[in-house]
Amino acid sequence: MKTAVFSTRRYDQTLLQQANREIGHELVFVQDRLTVDTVALAAGCKAVCVFVNDAVDAEVLTRLAAQGTLLVATRSTGFNHIDAEAARRLGIEVVRVTDYSPYSVAEFAVGLLLAVNRKIVRASVRTRDGNFELDGLMGVDLHGKTVGVIGTGKIGTIFARIMAGFGCTVLGHDAYPKAEFEDLGGRYLPLPALMAQSDVISLHCPLTEQTRHIVDAGSLAQLKRGAILVNTSRGGLVDTEAATQALKTGQLGGLAIDVYEQEASLFFQDLSSTVIHDDVIQRLVSFPNVIVTGHQAFFTVEAIGQIMATTLESLSAFERGEPLVNRIPQD
Ligand code: NAI
């Protein structure tokens, strides 16, 4: 099936081509993000394949429908970048990748936590410069600390299990509590109590209207002073301006983010030779207790392999008129 693959990077192209060799879909690779300005590149394609920063809003979907596109397949779990209601209205099916290595993201969240707590990135930069001093590099033991997990689904539960293995007390907050989380010793609390009791908060819920800015000035004020916040889920979960203020006052002791609310114009590109106009991110990366990575938590051999395989399976199922097992949830 002819499919326009947007936001393609070299690894996407190589791996999709390899996985598609036996299957034979006609893949048209587009480096640009899908927006109103690039949607014409999908003309004649029954399907489009997108990623997290493609803007699959009502206007883009309307144009896609007019061009004959019937299926949107996102190479991600989250689908907050797609207007699901507009797609339904226009008769466009939307599929995602629900089951790919949740370990990739959970392990990365643990890595970010260790790096920001123990100042591993700063230390490495220092030693490269011949500076072997320890001043400013002190962290805390995670053993015995309390970790609050917001969103205890596949990734959040694995993250919680790893932290329990470190000897942490694990608290959770979820709209739909899970027995598996409680089985590993996790205890559910309302959000204000979880914020007040945790030394570390890690975000693992989807971005929805209910969760947008779930971490804002109000919830940051409820934190234990000096707590660490880790966000590997979606940038829009955190009010970045409020987090910046909390870092300045010391209310927030550390911030490690793999996602950022305004990431669409920055991430997945090399901007090292240009002037970055986003003052918020520039300010954040200047703080010694902040780590920012460019949405790479999913980026492991296992996860990418599964993402590509599932995406191609969804295209094939659609082409054959079979049920779409990876269709996004319908309200
Ligand atoms: P999941 O669907 O298994 O878990 C999400 C959990 O959030 C569920 O338990 C759900 O009940 C809970 N939830 C929903 N609404 C909530 C609310 N209002 N308050 C509290 N909890 C709520 O999803 P999974 O696979 O664990 O992924 C979680 C998120 O991680 C995705 O939505 C995505 O945004 C993010 N992600 C980030 C990646 C990265 O590379 N940085 C890669 C993959 C996913």
mmCIF file of C-alpha atoms and ligand atoms in Angstrom:
data_model
loop_
_atom_site.group_PDB
_atom_site.id
_atom_site.type_symbol
_atom_site.label_atom_id
_atom_site.label_comp_id
_atom_site.label_asym_id
_atom_site.label_seq_id
_atom_site.Cartn_x
_atom_site.Cartn_y
_atom_site.Cartn_z
ATOM 1 C CA MET A 1 0.000 0.000 0.000
ATOM 2 C CA LYS A 2 1.343 3.433 -0.874
ATOM 3 C CA THR A 3 2.253 5.130 2.398
ATOM 4 C CA ALA A 4 3.880 8.516 3.055
ATOM 5 C CA VAL A 5 6.219 8.188 6.038
ATOM 6 C CA PHE A 6 6.661 11.621 7.645
ATOM 7 C CA SER A 7 9.387 12.827 10.046
ATOM 8 C CA THR A 8 11.711 10.154 8.690
ATOM 9 C CA ARG A 9 15.260 10.005 9.975
ATOM 10 C CA ARG A 10 17.982 7.787 8.516
ATOM 11 C CA TYR A 11 17.359 5.011 11.047
ATOM 12 C CA ASP A 12 13.599 5.041 10.327
ATOM 13 C CA GLN A 13 14.235 4.646 6.628
ATOM 14 C CA THR A 14 16.849 1.912 6.970
ATOM 15 C CA LEU A 15 14.874 -0.160 9.472
ATOM 16 C CA LEU A 16 11.506 0.262 7.770
ATOM 17 C CA GLN A 17 13.005 -0.701 4.415
ATOM 18 C CA GLN A 18 14.597 -3.805 5.944
ATOM 19 C CA ALA A 19 11.375 -4.863 7.691
ATOM 20 C CA ASN A 20 9.331 -4.109 4.545
ATOM 21 C CA ARG A 21 11.531 -6.129 2.180
ATOM 22 C CA GLU A 22 9.329 -9.245 2.287
ATOM 23 C CA ILE A 23 6.074 -7.315 2.723
ATOM 24 C CA GLY A 24 6.376 -4.866 -0.139
ATOM 25 C CA HIS A 25 4.431 -1.755 0.844
ATOM 26 C CA GLU A 26 5.264 1.269 -1.300
ATOM 27 C CA LEU A 27 6.879 3.597 1.233
ATOM 28 C CA VAL A 28 7.466 7.264 0.372
ATOM 29 C CA PHE A 29 9.916 8.741 2.880
ATOM 30 C CA VAL A 30 9.519 12.403 3.842
ATOM 31 C CA GLN A 31 11.992 14.052 6.226
ATOM 32 C CA ASP A 32 9.659 16.946 7.064
ATOM 33 C CA ARG A 33 7.011 16.919 9.749
ATOM 34 C CA LEU A 34 3.437 16.469 8.588
ATOM 35 C CA THR A 35 1.785 19.914 8.735
ATOM 36 C CA VAL A 36 -0.611 21.890 6.543
ATOM 37 C CA ASP A 37 2.453 22.971 4.559
ATOM 38 C CA THR A 38 3.644 19.419 3.809
ATOM 39 C CA VAL A 39 0.368 17.486 3.637
ATOM 40 C CA ALA A 40 0.362 17.694 -0.195
ATOM 41 C CA LEU A 41 3.372 15.343 -0.189
ATOM 42 C CA ALA A 42 0.964 12.553 0.828
ATOM 43 C CA ALA A 43 -1.222 12.988 -2.253
ATOM 44 C CA GLY A 44 -2.097 9.590 -3.691
ATOM 45 C CA CYS A 45 -1.114 7.731 -0.492
ATOM 46 C CA LYS A 46 -3.815 5.560 1.103
ATOM 47 C CA ALA A 47 -1.928 5.701 4.379
ATOM 48 C CA VAL A 48 0.345 8.133 6.172
ATOM 49 C CA CYS A 49 2.792 7.103 8.857
ATOM 50 C CA VAL A 50 3.609 9.789 11.435
ATOM 51 C CA PHE A 51 5.619 10.405 14.602
ATOM 52 C CA VAL A 52 5.147 12.314 17.846
ATOM 53 C CA ASN A 53 5.709 15.857 16.585
ATOM 54 C CA ASP A 54 3.650 15.635 13.413
ATOM 55 C CA ALA A 55 0.655 17.980 13.614
ATOM 56 C CA VAL A 56 -2.215 15.684 12.703
ATOM 57 C CA ASP A 57 -4.918 18.231 13.489
ATOM 58 C CA ALA A 58 -8.386 18.673 11.982
ATOM 59 C CA GLU A 59 -7.110 20.797 9.087
ATOM 60 C CA VAL A 60 -4.411 18.303 8.111
ATOM 61 C CA LEU A 61 -6.835 15.387 8.444
ATOM 62 C CA THR A 62 -9.419 17.186 6.277
ATOM 63 C CA ARG A 63 -6.795 17.661 3.564
ATOM 64 C CA LEU A 64 -5.611 14.068 3.917
ATOM 65 C CA ALA A 65 -9.183 12.814 3.530
ATOM 66 C CA ALA A 66 -9.645 14.979 0.427
ATOM 67 C CA GLN A 67 -6.430 13.482 -1.010
ATOM 68 C CA GLY A 68 -7.714 9.939 -0.445
ATOM 69 C CA THR A 69 -5.861 8.948 2.740
ATOM 70 C CA LEU A 70 -7.813 6.385 4.766
ATOM 71 C CA LEU A 71 -5.337 5.386 7.480
ATOM 72 C CA VAL A 72 -2.976 7.233 9.851
ATOM 73 C CA ALA A 73 -0.402 4.994 11.544
ATOM 74 C CA THR A 74 1.646 6.631 14.277
ATOM 75 C CA ARG A 75 5.018 5.098 15.204
ATOM 76 C CA SER A 76 4.324 5.839 18.876
ATOM 77 C CA THR A 77 2.177 4.847 21.834
ATOM 78 C CA GLY A 78 0.959 8.375 22.597
ATOM 79 C CA PHE A 79 -1.504 9.827 20.086
ATOM 80 C CA ASN A 80 -2.047 13.296 21.559
ATOM 81 C CA HIS A 81 -0.656 14.757 18.297
ATOM 82 C CA ILE A 82 -3.668 13.359 16.392
ATOM 83 C CA ASP A 83 -7.177 14.846 16.504
ATOM 84 C CA ALA A 84 -8.951 11.524 17.039
ATOM 85 C CA GLU A 85 -12.420 13.087 16.918
ATOM 86 C CA ALA A 86 -11.721 14.754 13.547
ATOM 87 C CA ALA A 87 -10.326 11.485 12.177
ATOM 88 C CA ARG A 88 -13.453 9.612 13.241
ATOM 89 C CA ARG A 89 -15.672 12.267 11.657
ATOM 90 C CA LEU A 90 -13.710 12.040 8.397
ATOM 91 C CA GLY A 91 -13.715 8.240 8.363
ATOM 92 C CA ILE A 92 -9.923 7.980 8.744
ATOM 93 C CA GLU A 93 -8.708 5.027 10.811
ATOM 94 C CA VAL A 94 -5.913 5.725 13.319
ATOM 95 C CA VAL A 95 -3.554 3.043 14.605
ATOM 96 C CA ARG A 96 -0.615 3.262 16.997
ATOM 97 C CA VAL A 97 1.997 0.968 18.543
ATOM 98 C CA THR A 98 0.871 -0.042 22.006
ATOM 99 C CA ASP A 99 3.153 -2.948 22.684
ATOM 100 C CA TYR A 100 6.775 -2.095 22.269
ATOM 101 C CA SER A 101 9.475 -2.462 24.832
ATOM 102 C CA PRO A 102 8.192 -0.459 27.813
ATOM 103 C CA TYR A 103 11.591 -1.275 29.336
ATOM 104 C CA SER A 104 13.197 1.180 26.901
ATOM 105 C CA VAL A 105 11.386 4.153 28.453
ATOM 106 C CA ALA A 106 11.343 2.914 32.068
ATOM 107 C CA GLU A 107 15.087 2.199 32.030
ATOM 108 C CA PHE A 108 15.793 5.586 30.472
ATOM 109 C CA ALA A 109 13.759 7.323 33.192
ATOM 110 C CA VAL A 110 15.900 5.554 35.804
ATOM 111 C CA GLY A 111 19.021 6.651 33.894
ATOM 112 C CA LEU A 112 17.876 10.283 33.899
ATOM 113 C CA LEU A 113 17.129 10.100 37.613
ATOM 114 C CA LEU A 114 20.569 8.696 38.410
ATOM 115 C CA ALA A 115 22.275 11.215 36.142
ATOM 116 C CA VAL A 116 20.539 14.268 37.608
ATOM 117 C CA ASN A 117 20.807 13.079 41.219
ATOM 118 C CA ARG A 118 24.488 12.096 41.052
ATOM 119 C CA LYS A 119 25.475 14.849 38.549
ATOM 120 C CA ILE A 120 26.935 12.260 36.194
ATOM 121 C CA VAL A 121 26.789 14.464 33.096
ATOM 122 C CA ARG A 122 28.466 17.399 34.886
ATOM 123 C CA ALA A 123 31.128 15.058 36.274
ATOM 124 C CA SER A 124 31.875 13.641 32.842
ATOM 125 C CA VAL A 125 32.172 17.113 31.290
ATOM 126 C CA ARG A 126 34.521 18.123 34.124
ATOM 127 C CA THR A 127 36.866 15.149 33.820
ATOM 128 C CA ARG A 128 37.160 15.707 30.052
ATOM 129 C CA ASP A 129 38.446 19.157 30.975
ATOM 130 C CA GLY A 130 40.966 17.716 33.435
ATOM 131 C CA ASN A 131 38.924 18.784 36.476
ATOM 132 C CA PHE A 132 38.678 15.931 38.998
ATOM 133 C CA GLU A 133 37.183 17.964 41.866
ATOM 134 C CA LEU A 134 34.056 16.682 43.620
ATOM 135 C CA ASP A 135 32.662 20.042 44.764
ATOM 136 C CA GLY A 136 29.091 20.428 43.523
ATOM 137 C CA LEU A 137 28.695 16.768 42.605
ATOM 138 C CA MET A 138 27.066 15.441 45.777
ATOM 139 C CA GLY A 139 23.793 13.527 45.396
ATOM 140 C CA VAL A 140 21.584 11.528 47.747
ATOM 141 C CA ASP A 141 21.080 7.782 48.240
ATOM 142 C CA LEU A 142 17.927 6.683 46.433
ATOM 143 C CA HIS A 143 17.681 3.716 48.814
ATOM 144 C CA GLY A 144 15.085 4.558 51.448
ATOM 145 C CA LYS A 145 13.624 7.491 49.482
ATOM 146 C CA THR A 146 10.011 7.775 48.304
ATOM 147 C CA VAL A 147 9.275 7.747 44.593
ATOM 148 C CA GLY A 148 5.920 8.955 43.246
ATOM 149 C CA VAL A 149 4.809 7.486 39.916
ATOM 150 C CA ILE A 150 2.074 9.364 38.053
ATOM 151 C CA GLY A 151 0.559 6.933 35.552
ATOM 152 C CA THR A 152 1.095 3.311 36.544
ATOM 153 C CA GLY A 153 0.532 1.629 33.185
ATOM 154 C CA LYS A 154 3.089 -0.493 31.355
ATOM 155 C CA ILE A 155 6.025 1.927 31.636
ATOM 156 C CA GLY A 156 5.143 3.361 35.053
ATOM 157 C CA THR A 157 4.840 -0.098 36.596
ATOM 158 C CA ILE A 158 8.231 -1.224 35.264
ATOM 159 C CA PHE A 159 9.797 2.028 36.487
ATOM 160 C CA ALA A 160 8.177 1.432 39.903
ATOM 161 C CA ARG A 161 9.510 -2.149 40.004
ATOM 162 C CA ILE A 162 13.060 -0.958 39.286
ATOM 163 C CA MET A 163 12.795 1.728 41.979
ATOM 164 C CA ALA A 164 11.429 -0.829 44.464
ATOM 165 C CA GLY A 165 14.560 -2.839 43.650
ATOM 166 C CA PHE A 166 16.653 0.180 44.667
ATOM 167 C CA GLY A 167 14.981 0.002 48.087
ATOM 168 C CA CYS A 168 12.605 2.933 47.511
ATOM 169 C CA THR A 169 9.071 3.281 48.832
ATOM 170 C CA VAL A 170 6.839 3.521 45.786
ATOM 171 C CA LEU A 171 3.685 5.652 45.634
ATOM 172 C CA GLY A 172 1.340 5.871 42.667
ATOM 173 C CA HIS A 173 -1.385 8.046 41.224
ATOM 174 C CA ASP A 174 -3.545 6.804 38.379
ATOM 175 C CA ALA A 175 -7.038 7.415 37.030
ATOM 176 C CA TYR A 176 -7.397 3.606 36.816
ATOM 177 C CA PRO A 177 -5.410 1.894 39.623
ATOM 178 C CA LYS A 178 -3.701 -1.383 38.661
ATOM 179 C CA ALA A 179 -3.385 -4.531 40.813
ATOM 180 C CA GLU A 180 0.099 -5.178 39.362
ATOM 181 C CA PHE A 181 1.361 -1.909 40.843
ATOM 182 C CA GLU A 182 0.003 -2.780 44.275
ATOM 183 C CA ASP A 183 1.421 -6.323 43.991
ATOM 184 C CA LEU A 184 4.944 -4.880 43.824
ATOM 185 C CA GLY A 185 4.310 -2.906 47.009
ATOM 186 C CA GLY A 186 3.100 0.345 45.441
ATOM 187 C CA ARG A 187 0.508 2.399 47.325
ATOM 188 C CA TYR A 188 -1.971 4.670 45.563
ATOM 189 C CA LEU A 189 -2.556 8.206 46.812
ATOM 190 C CA PRO A 190 -4.417 11.276 45.569
ATOM 191 C CA LEU A 191 -2.109 13.617 43.646
ATOM 192 C CA PRO A 192 -1.579 16.263 46.393
ATOM 193 C CA ALA A 193 -0.567 13.597 48.951
ATOM 194 C CA LEU A 194 1.750 11.893 46.455
ATOM 195 C CA MET A 195 3.430 15.225 45.640
ATOM 196 C CA ALA A 196 3.818 16.048 49.340
ATOM 197 C CA GLN A 197 5.370 12.687 50.285
ATOM 198 C CA SER A 198 7.693 11.976 47.342
ATOM 199 C CA ASP A 199 11.404 12.718 47.027
ATOM 200 C CA VAL A 200 11.219 11.855 43.331
ATOM 201 C CA ILE A 201 8.283 12.235 40.929
ATOM 202 C CA SER A 202 8.269 10.418 37.587
ATOM 203 C CA LEU A 203 5.591 11.048 34.960
ATOM 204 C CA HIS A 204 4.213 8.111 32.957
ATOM 205 C CA CYS A 205 0.627 9.077 32.095
ATOM 206 C CA PRO A 206 -0.563 10.066 28.616
ATOM 207 C CA LEU A 207 -1.094 13.716 27.670
ATOM 208 C CA THR A 208 -4.845 14.367 27.692
ATOM 209 C CA GLU A 209 -7.053 17.338 28.565
ATOM 210 C CA GLN A 210 -7.121 15.985 32.154
ATOM 211 C CA THR A 211 -3.346 15.627 32.465
ATOM 212 C CA ARG A 212 -2.134 18.774 30.632
ATOM 213 C CA HIS A 213 0.020 20.699 33.157
ATOM 214 C CA ILE A 214 -0.633 18.070 35.826
ATOM 215 C CA VAL A 215 2.620 19.494 37.200
ATOM 216 C CA ASP A 216 2.015 23.243 37.517
ATOM 217 C CA ALA A 217 2.775 25.985 40.050
ATOM 218 C CA GLY A 218 0.118 24.597 42.400
ATOM 219 C CA SER A 219 1.316 20.993 42.423
ATOM 220 C CA LEU A 220 4.989 22.066 42.510
ATOM 221 C CA ALA A 221 4.214 24.055 45.678
ATOM 222 C CA GLN A 222 2.941 20.817 47.256
ATOM 223 C CA LEU A 223 6.285 19.054 46.643
ATOM 224 C CA LYS A 224 8.786 18.243 49.339
ATOM 225 C CA ARG A 225 11.387 20.997 49.052
ATOM 226 C CA GLY A 226 14.242 19.859 46.807
ATOM 227 C CA ALA A 227 12.390 16.942 45.170
ATOM 228 C CA ILE A 228 13.471 15.721 41.737
ATOM 229 C CA LEU A 229 11.076 15.621 38.763
ATOM 230 C CA VAL A 230 11.594 13.218 35.835
ATOM 231 C CA ASN A 231 9.455 13.468 32.689
ATOM 232 C CA THR A 232 9.821 10.886 29.944
ATOM 233 C CA SER A 233 6.143 10.961 28.984
ATOM 234 C CA ARG A 234 4.970 14.129 27.216
ATOM 235 C CA GLY A 235 6.165 17.725 27.534
ATOM 236 C CA GLY A 236 2.670 19.121 27.973
ATOM 237 C CA LEU A 237 2.324 17.363 31.339
ATOM 238 C CA VAL A 238 4.596 20.007 32.879
ATOM 239 C CA ASP A 239 4.119 23.780 32.954
ATOM 240 C CA THR A 240 7.731 24.503 32.037
ATOM 241 C CA GLU A 241 7.651 28.148 33.196
ATOM 242 C CA ALA A 242 6.385 27.018 36.612
ATOM 243 C CA ALA A 243 9.088 24.321 36.803
ATOM 244 C CA THR A 244 11.729 26.933 35.947
ATOM 245 C CA GLN A 245 10.495 29.175 38.769
ATOM 246 C CA ALA A 246 10.507 26.209 41.184
ATOM 247 C CA LEU A 247 14.110 25.419 40.196
ATOM 248 C CA LYS A 248 15.107 29.031 40.815
ATOM 249 C CA THR A 249 13.672 29.009 44.350
ATOM 250 C CA GLY A 250 15.046 25.547 45.156
ATOM 251 C CA GLN A 251 11.540 24.119 45.637
ATOM 252 C CA LEU A 252 12.456 21.752 42.795
ATOM 253 C CA GLY A 253 15.879 20.243 43.449
ATOM 254 C CA GLY A 254 16.428 18.696 40.023
ATOM 255 C CA LEU A 255 14.677 18.264 36.698
ATOM 256 C CA ALA A 256 15.368 15.609 34.069
ATOM 257 C CA ILE A 257 13.253 15.715 30.923
ATOM 258 C CA ASP A 258 13.238 13.730 27.710
ATOM 259 C CA VAL A 259 10.185 15.606 26.454
ATOM 260 C CA TYR A 260 9.381 19.305 26.298
ATOM 261 C CA GLU A 261 6.144 21.145 25.626
ATOM 262 C CA GLN A 262 7.587 23.100 22.679
ATOM 263 C CA GLU A 263 9.759 20.247 21.392
ATOM 264 C CA ALA A 264 8.143 20.103 17.940
ATOM 265 C CA SER A 265 10.295 22.928 16.567
ATOM 266 C CA LEU A 266 13.521 21.647 18.203
ATOM 267 C CA PHE A 267 13.778 17.912 18.691
ATOM 268 C CA PHE A 268 15.035 15.323 16.180
ATOM 269 C CA GLN A 269 17.129 17.962 14.373
ATOM 270 C CA ASP A 270 20.727 19.193 14.570
ATOM 271 C CA LEU A 271 20.409 22.872 15.474
ATOM 272 C CA SER A 272 23.957 23.187 16.810
ATOM 273 C CA SER A 273 24.946 25.721 14.142
ATOM 274 C CA THR A 274 21.905 27.939 14.550
ATOM 275 C CA VAL A 275 20.666 30.434 17.131
ATOM 276 C CA ILE A 276 17.921 28.779 19.158
ATOM 277 C CA HIS A 277 15.068 31.223 19.726
ATOM 278 C CA ASP A 278 13.371 29.259 22.485
ATOM 279 C CA ASP A 279 14.515 31.115 25.611
ATOM 280 C CA VAL A 280 12.719 28.717 27.952
ATOM 281 C CA ILE A 281 14.738 25.666 26.931
ATOM 282 C CA GLN A 282 17.950 27.720 26.714
ATOM 283 C CA ARG A 283 17.392 28.902 30.279
ATOM 284 C CA LEU A 284 16.647 25.383 31.468
ATOM 285 C CA VAL A 285 19.754 23.784 29.968
ATOM 286 C CA SER A 286 21.866 26.455 31.681
ATOM 287 C CA PHE A 287 20.872 25.173 35.149
ATOM 288 C CA PRO A 288 23.374 22.784 36.757
ATOM 289 C CA ASN A 289 20.587 20.588 38.141
ATOM 290 C CA VAL A 290 18.720 20.088 34.851
ATOM 291 C CA ILE A 291 19.186 17.407 32.214
ATOM 292 C CA VAL A 292 17.408 17.615 28.871
ATOM 293 C CA THR A 293 17.463 14.866 26.254
ATOM 294 C CA GLY A 294 15.716 15.007 22.892
ATOM 295 C CA HIS A 295 12.908 12.418 23.154
ATOM 296 C CA GLN A 296 15.141 9.374 22.986
ATOM 297 C CA ALA A 297 13.699 7.201 25.764
ATOM 298 C CA PHE A 298 12.142 4.818 23.214
ATOM 299 C CA PHE A 299 15.347 4.570 21.206
ATOM 300 C CA THR A 300 16.572 1.004 21.714
ATOM 301 C CA VAL A 301 17.115 -1.783 19.192
ATOM 302 C CA GLU A 302 14.253 -3.788 20.696
ATOM 303 C CA ALA A 303 11.734 -0.934 20.807
ATOM 304 C CA ILE A 304 12.458 0.376 17.310
ATOM 305 C CA GLY A 305 12.291 -3.138 15.840
ATOM 306 C CA GLN A 306 8.862 -3.663 17.396
ATOM 307 C CA ILE A 307 7.628 -0.224 16.328
ATOM 308 C CA MET A 308 8.543 -0.865 12.696
ATOM 309 C CA ALA A 309 7.123 -4.411 12.672
ATOM 310 C CA THR A 310 3.814 -3.389 14.269
ATOM 311 C CA THR A 311 3.431 -0.390 11.959
ATOM 312 C CA LEU A 312 3.905 -2.566 8.870
ATOM 313 C CA GLU A 313 1.504 -5.203 10.274
ATOM 314 C CA SER A 314 -1.135 -2.499 10.750
ATOM 315 C CA LEU A 315 -0.686 -1.313 7.145
ATOM 316 C CA SER A 316 -1.045 -4.907 5.899
ATOM 317 C CA ALA A 317 -4.112 -5.606 8.065
ATOM 318 C CA PHE A 318 -5.784 -2.447 6.770
ATOM 319 C CA GLU A 319 -4.978 -3.329 3.171
ATOM 320 C CA ARG A 320 -6.451 -6.825 3.623
ATOM 321 C CA GLY A 321 -9.564 -5.442 5.360
ATOM 322 C CA GLU A 322 -8.726 -7.253 8.604
ATOM 323 C CA PRO A 323 -9.572 -5.937 12.105
ATOM 324 C CA LEU A 324 -7.155 -3.243 13.300
ATOM 325 C CA VAL A 325 -5.900 -4.537 16.637
ATOM 326 C CA ASN A 326 -3.824 -1.408 17.198
ATOM 327 C CA ARG A 327 -6.642 1.088 16.593
ATOM 328 C CA ILE A 328 -6.500 3.975 19.105
ATOM 329 C CA PRO A 329 -9.100 3.757 21.899
ATOM 330 C CA GLN A 330 -12.546 4.991 20.858
ATOM 331 C CA ASP A 331 -14.350 7.119 23.485
HETATM 332 P P1 NAI B 1 -0.170 2.913 29.397
HETATM 333 O O1 NAI B 1 -1.453 3.223 28.681
HETATM 334 O O2 NAI B 1 0.185 1.496 29.664
HETATM 335 O O3 NAI B 1 -0.159 3.675 30.807
HETATM 336 C C1 NAI B 1 -0.646 4.980 31.011
HETATM 337 C C2 NAI B 1 -1.233 5.044 32.416
HETATM 338 O O4 NAI B 1 -1.643 6.391 32.664
HETATM 339 C C3 NAI B 1 -2.473 4.146 32.606
HETATM 340 O O5 NAI B 1 -2.335 3.351 33.765
HETATM 341 C C4 NAI B 1 -3.609 5.139 32.721
HETATM 342 O O6 NAI B 1 -4.664 4.671 33.542
HETATM 343 C C5 NAI B 1 -2.885 6.325 33.350
HETATM 344 N N1 NAI B 1 -3.658 7.557 33.252
HETATM 345 C C6 NAI B 1 -4.497 7.943 32.259
HETATM 346 N N2 NAI B 1 -5.052 9.133 32.577
HETATM 347 C C7 NAI B 1 -4.552 9.490 33.780
HETATM 348 C C8 NAI B 1 -4.760 10.611 34.640
HETATM 349 N N3 NAI B 1 -5.626 11.580 34.312
HETATM 350 N N4 NAI B 1 -4.074 10.660 35.800
HETATM 351 C C9 NAI B 1 -3.215 9.666 36.144
HETATM 352 N N5 NAI B 1 -2.992 8.568 35.376
HETATM 353 C C10 NAI B 1 -3.653 8.492 34.210
HETATM 354 O O7 NAI B 1 0.944 3.673 28.579
HETATM 355 P P2 NAI B 1 2.525 3.407 28.590
HETATM 356 O O8 NAI B 1 2.878 2.472 27.504
HETATM 357 O O9 NAI B 1 2.957 3.115 29.979
HETATM 358 O O10 NAI B 1 3.058 4.861 28.149
HETATM 359 C C11 NAI B 1 2.881 5.982 28.994
HETATM 360 C C12 NAI B 1 3.266 7.245 28.252
HETATM 361 O O11 NAI B 1 4.662 7.262 28.008
HETATM 362 C C13 NAI B 1 2.649 7.393 26.838
HETATM 363 O O12 NAI B 1 1.342 7.941 26.909
HETATM 364 C C14 NAI B 1 3.592 8.342 26.177
HETATM 365 O O13 NAI B 1 3.150 9.666 26.370
HETATM 366 C C15 NAI B 1 4.910 8.135 26.925
HETATM 367 N N6 NAI B 1 5.976 7.556 26.089
HETATM 368 C C16 NAI B 1 7.145 8.256 25.924
HETATM 369 C C17 NAI B 1 8.170 7.743 25.143
HETATM 370 C C18 NAI B 1 9.498 8.444 24.970
HETATM 371 O O14 NAI B 1 10.289 8.041 24.102
HETATM 372 N N7 NAI B 1 9.828 9.460 25.745
HETATM 373 C C19 NAI B 1 7.982 6.489 24.422
HETATM 374 C C20 NAI B 1 6.752 5.792 24.734
HETATM 375 C C21 NAI B 1 5.773 6.333 25.501
#
